[in-house]
JSON list of C-alpha atoms in Angstrom, two decimals:
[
{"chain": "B", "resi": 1458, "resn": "UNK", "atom": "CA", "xyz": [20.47, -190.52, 86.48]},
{"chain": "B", "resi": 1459, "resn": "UNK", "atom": "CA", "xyz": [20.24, -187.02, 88.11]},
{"chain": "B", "resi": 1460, "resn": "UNK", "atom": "CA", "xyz": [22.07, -184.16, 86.34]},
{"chain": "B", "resi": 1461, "resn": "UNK", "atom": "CA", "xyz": [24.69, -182.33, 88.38]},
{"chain": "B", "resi": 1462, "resn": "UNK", "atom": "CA", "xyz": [22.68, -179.39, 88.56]},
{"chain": "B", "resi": 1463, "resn": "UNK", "atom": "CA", "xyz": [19.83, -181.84, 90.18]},
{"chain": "B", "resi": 1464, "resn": "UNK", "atom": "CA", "xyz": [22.04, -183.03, 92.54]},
{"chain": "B", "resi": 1465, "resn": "UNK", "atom": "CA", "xyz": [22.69, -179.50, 94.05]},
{"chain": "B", "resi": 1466, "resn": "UNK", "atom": "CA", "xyz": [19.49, -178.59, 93.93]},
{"chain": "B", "resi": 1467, "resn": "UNK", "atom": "CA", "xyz": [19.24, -181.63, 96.46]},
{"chain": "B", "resi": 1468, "resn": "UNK", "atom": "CA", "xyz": [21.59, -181.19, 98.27]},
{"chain": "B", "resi": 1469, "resn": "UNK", "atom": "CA", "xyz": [20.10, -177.27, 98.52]},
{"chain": "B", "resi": 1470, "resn": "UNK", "atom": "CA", "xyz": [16.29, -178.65, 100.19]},
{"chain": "B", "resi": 1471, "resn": "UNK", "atom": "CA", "xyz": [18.73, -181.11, 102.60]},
{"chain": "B", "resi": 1472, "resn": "UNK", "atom": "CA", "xyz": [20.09, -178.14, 104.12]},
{"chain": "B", "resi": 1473, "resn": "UNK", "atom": "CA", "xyz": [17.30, -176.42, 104.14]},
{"chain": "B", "resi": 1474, "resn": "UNK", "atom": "CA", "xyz": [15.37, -179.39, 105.71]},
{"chain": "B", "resi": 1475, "resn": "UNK", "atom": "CA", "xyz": [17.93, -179.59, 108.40]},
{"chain": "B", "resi": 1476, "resn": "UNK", "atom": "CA", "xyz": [17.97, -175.73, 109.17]},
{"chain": "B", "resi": 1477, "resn": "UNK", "atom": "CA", "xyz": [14.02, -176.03, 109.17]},
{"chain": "B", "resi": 1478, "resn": "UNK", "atom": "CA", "xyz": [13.39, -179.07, 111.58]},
{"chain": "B", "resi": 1479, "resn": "UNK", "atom": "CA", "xyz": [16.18, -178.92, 113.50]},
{"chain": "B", "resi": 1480, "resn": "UNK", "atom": "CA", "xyz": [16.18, -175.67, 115.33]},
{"chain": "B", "resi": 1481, "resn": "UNK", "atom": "CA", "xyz": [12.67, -174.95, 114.79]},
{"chain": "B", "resi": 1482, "resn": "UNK", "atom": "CA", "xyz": [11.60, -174.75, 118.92]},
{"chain": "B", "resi": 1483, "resn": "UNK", "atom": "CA", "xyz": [14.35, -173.52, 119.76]},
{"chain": "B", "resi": 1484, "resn": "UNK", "atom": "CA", "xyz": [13.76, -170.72, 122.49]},
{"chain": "B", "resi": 1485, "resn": "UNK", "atom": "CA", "xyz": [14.82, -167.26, 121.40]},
{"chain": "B", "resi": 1486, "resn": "UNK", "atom": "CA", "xyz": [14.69, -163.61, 122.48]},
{"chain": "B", "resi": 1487, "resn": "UNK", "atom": "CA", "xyz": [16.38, -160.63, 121.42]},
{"chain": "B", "resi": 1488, "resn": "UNK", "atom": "CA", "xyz": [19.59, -161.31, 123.10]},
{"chain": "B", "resi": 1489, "resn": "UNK", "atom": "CA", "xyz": [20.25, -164.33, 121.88]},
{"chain": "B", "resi": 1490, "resn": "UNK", "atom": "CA", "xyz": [19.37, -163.99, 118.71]},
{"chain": "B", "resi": 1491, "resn": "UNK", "atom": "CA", "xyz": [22.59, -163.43, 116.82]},
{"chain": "B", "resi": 1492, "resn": "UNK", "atom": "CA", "xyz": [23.99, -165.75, 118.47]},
{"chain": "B", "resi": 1493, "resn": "UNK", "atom": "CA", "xyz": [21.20, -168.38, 116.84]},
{"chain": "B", "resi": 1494, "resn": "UNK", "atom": "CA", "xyz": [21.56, -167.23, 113.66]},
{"chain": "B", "resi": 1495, "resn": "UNK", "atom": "CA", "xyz": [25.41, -167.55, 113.88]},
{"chain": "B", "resi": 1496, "resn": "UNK", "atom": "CA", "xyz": [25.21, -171.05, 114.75]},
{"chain": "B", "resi": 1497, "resn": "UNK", "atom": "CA", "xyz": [22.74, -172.30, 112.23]},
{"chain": "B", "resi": 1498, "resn": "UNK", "atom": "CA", "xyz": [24.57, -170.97, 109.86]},
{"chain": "B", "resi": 1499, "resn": "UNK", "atom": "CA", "xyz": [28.10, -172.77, 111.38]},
{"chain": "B", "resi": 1500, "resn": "UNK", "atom": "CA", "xyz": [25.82, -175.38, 111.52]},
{"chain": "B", "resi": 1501, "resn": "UNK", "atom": "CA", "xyz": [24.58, -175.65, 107.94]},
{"chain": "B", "resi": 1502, "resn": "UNK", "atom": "CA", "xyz": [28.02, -174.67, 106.40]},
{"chain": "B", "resi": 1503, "resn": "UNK", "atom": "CA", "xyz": [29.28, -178.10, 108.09]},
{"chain": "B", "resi": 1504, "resn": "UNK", "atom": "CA", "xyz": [27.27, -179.94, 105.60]},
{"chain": "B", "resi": 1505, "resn": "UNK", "atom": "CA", "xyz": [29.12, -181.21, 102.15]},
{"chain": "B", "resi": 1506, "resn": "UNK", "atom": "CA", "xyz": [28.53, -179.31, 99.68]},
{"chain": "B", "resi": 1507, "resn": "UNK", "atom": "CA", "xyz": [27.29, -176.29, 101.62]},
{"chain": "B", "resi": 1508, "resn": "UNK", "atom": "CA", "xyz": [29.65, -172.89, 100.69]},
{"chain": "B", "resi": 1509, "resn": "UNK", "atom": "CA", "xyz": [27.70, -170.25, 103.10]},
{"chain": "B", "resi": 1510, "resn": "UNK", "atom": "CA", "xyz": [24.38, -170.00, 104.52]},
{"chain": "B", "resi": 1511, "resn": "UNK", "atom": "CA", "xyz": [23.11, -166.18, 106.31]},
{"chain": "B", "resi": 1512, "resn": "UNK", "atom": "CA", "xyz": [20.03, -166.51, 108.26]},
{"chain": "B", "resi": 1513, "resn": "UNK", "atom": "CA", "xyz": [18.39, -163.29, 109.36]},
{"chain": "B", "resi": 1514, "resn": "UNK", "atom": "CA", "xyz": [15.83, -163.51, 112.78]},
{"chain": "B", "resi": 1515, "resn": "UNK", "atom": "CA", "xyz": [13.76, -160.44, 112.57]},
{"chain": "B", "resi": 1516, "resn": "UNK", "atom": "CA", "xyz": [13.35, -158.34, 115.16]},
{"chain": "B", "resi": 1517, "resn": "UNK", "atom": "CA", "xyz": [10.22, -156.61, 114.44]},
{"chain": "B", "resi": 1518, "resn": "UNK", "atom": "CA", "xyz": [8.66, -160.42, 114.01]},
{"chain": "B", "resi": 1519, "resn": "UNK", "atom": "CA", "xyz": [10.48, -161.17, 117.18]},
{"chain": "B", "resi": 1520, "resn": "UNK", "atom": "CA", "xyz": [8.50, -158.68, 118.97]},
{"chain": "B", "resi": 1521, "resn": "UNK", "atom": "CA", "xyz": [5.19, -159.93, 118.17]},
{"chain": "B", "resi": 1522, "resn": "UNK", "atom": "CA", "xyz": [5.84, -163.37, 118.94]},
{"chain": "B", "resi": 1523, "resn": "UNK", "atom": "CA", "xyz": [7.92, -162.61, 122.02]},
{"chain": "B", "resi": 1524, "resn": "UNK", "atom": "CA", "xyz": [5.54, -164.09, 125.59]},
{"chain": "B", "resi": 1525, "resn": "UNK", "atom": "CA", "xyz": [5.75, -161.08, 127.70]},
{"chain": "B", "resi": 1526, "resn": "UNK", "atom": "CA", "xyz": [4.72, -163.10, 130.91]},
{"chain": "B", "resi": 1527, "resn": "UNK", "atom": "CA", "xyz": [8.15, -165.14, 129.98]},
{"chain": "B", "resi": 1528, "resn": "UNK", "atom": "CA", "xyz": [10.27, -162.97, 127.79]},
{"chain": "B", "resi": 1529, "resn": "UNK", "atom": "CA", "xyz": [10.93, -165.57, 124.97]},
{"chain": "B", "resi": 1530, "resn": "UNK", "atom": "CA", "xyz": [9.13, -167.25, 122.36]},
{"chain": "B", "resi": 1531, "resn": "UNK", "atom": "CA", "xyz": [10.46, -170.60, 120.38]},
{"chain": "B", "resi": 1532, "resn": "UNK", "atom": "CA", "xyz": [11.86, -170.02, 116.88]},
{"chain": "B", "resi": 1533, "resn": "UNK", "atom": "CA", "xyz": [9.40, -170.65, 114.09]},
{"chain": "B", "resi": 1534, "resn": "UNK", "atom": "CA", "xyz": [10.03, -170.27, 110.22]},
{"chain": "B", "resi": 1535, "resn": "UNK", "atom": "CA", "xyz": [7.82, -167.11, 109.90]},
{"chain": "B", "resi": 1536, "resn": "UNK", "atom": "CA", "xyz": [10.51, -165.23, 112.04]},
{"chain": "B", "resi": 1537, "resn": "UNK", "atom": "CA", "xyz": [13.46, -165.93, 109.75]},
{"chain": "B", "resi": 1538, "resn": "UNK", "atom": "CA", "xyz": [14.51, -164.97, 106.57]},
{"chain": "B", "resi": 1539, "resn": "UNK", "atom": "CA", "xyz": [17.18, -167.26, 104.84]},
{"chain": "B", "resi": 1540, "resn": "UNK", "atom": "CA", "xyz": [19.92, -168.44, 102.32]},
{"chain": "B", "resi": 1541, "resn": "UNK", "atom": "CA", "xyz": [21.91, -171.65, 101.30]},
{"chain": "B", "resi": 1542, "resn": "UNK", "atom": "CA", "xyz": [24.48, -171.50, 98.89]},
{"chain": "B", "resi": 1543, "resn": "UNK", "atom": "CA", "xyz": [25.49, -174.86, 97.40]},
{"chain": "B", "resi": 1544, "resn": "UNK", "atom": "CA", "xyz": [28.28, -176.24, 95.06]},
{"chain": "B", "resi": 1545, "resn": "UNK", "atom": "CA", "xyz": [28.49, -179.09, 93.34]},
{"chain": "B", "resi": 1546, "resn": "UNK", "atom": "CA", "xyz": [30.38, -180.81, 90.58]},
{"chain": "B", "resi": 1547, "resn": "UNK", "atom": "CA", "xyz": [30.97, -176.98, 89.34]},
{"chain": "B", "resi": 1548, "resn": "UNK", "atom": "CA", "xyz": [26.88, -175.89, 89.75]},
{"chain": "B", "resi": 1549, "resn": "UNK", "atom": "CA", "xyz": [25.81, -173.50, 92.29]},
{"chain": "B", "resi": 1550, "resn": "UNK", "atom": "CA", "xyz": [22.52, -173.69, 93.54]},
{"chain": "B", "resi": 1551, "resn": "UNK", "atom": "CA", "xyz": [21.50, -170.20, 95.78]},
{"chain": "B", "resi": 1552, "resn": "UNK", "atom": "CA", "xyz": [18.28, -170.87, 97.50]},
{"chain": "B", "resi": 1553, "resn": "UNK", "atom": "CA", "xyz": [16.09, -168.84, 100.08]},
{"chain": "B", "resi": 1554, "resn": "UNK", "atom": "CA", "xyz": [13.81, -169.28, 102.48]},
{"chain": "B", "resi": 1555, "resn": "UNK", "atom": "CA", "xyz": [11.21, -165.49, 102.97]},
{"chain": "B", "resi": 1556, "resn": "UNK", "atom": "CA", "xyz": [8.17, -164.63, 104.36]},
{"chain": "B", "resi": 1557, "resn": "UNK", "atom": "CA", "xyz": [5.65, -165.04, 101.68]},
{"chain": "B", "resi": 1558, "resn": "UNK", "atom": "CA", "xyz": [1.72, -164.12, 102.42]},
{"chain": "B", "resi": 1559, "resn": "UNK", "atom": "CA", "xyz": [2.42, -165.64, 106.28]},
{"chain": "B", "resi": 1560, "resn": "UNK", "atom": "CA", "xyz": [4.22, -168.60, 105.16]},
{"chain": "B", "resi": 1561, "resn": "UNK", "atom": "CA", "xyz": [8.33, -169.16, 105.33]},
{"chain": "B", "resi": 1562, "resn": "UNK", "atom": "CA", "xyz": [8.47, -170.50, 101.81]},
{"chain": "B", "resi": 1563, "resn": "UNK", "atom": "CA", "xyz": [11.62, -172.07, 100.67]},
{"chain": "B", "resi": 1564, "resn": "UNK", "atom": "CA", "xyz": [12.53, -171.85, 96.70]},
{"chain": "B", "resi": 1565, "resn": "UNK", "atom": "CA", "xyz": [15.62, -171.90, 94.57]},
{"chain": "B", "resi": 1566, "resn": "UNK", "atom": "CA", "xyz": [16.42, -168.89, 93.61]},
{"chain": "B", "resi": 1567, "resn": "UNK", "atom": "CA", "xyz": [19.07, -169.71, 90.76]},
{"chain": "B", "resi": 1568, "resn": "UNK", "atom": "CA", "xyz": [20.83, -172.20, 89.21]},
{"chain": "B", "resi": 1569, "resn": "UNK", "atom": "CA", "xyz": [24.55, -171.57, 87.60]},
{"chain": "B", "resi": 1570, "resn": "UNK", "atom": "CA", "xyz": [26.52, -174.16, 85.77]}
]
């Protein structure tokens, strides 16, 4: 059987694969870009177990990817920075999701109970 601690650490990539796949395409331009980030995170934080989630779009990485001929570009991991916190069965889990030699690598970042 899977310790507690497992289980939250689970429950931590679920979110994470959710956040990831899910609005991953989504278009996105300067404007509406705290608005995106707002609702992935309401999104995420719907999930059980889920206690907050921040997700930062960065506007310097927005920039580059931005299609001047249409004045949007889809949301892709490399321009986000983010973090899931997760409780379970008194265990937090605080993973992240950062930018990491071109790649949006997603790790847990600590483990407390």
């Amino acid at each position: 059987m899977p310790t507690d601690s497992e289980i939250a650490c689970f429950e931590a990539g679920i979110k994470f694969g959710t956040l990831y796949h899910q609005f991953t395409g989504t278009p996105v331009d300067h404007e509406s870009a705290p608005g995106l980030e707002r609702a992935i995170e309401e999104a995420i934080e719907n999930q059980p177990h889920c206690v907050e989630a921040s997700v930062t779009i960065h506007e310097d990485r927005l920039d580059e990817a931005i299609d001047p001929a249409i004045g949007y570009t889809e949301l892709q991991g490399p321009l986000m920075d983010a973090e899931i916190r997760v409780e379970y069965e008194g265990h937090g889990v605080l993973t992240k999701m950062e930018l990491e030699d071109g790649y949006p690598r997603m790790y847990v970042a600590s483990v407390e109970g």
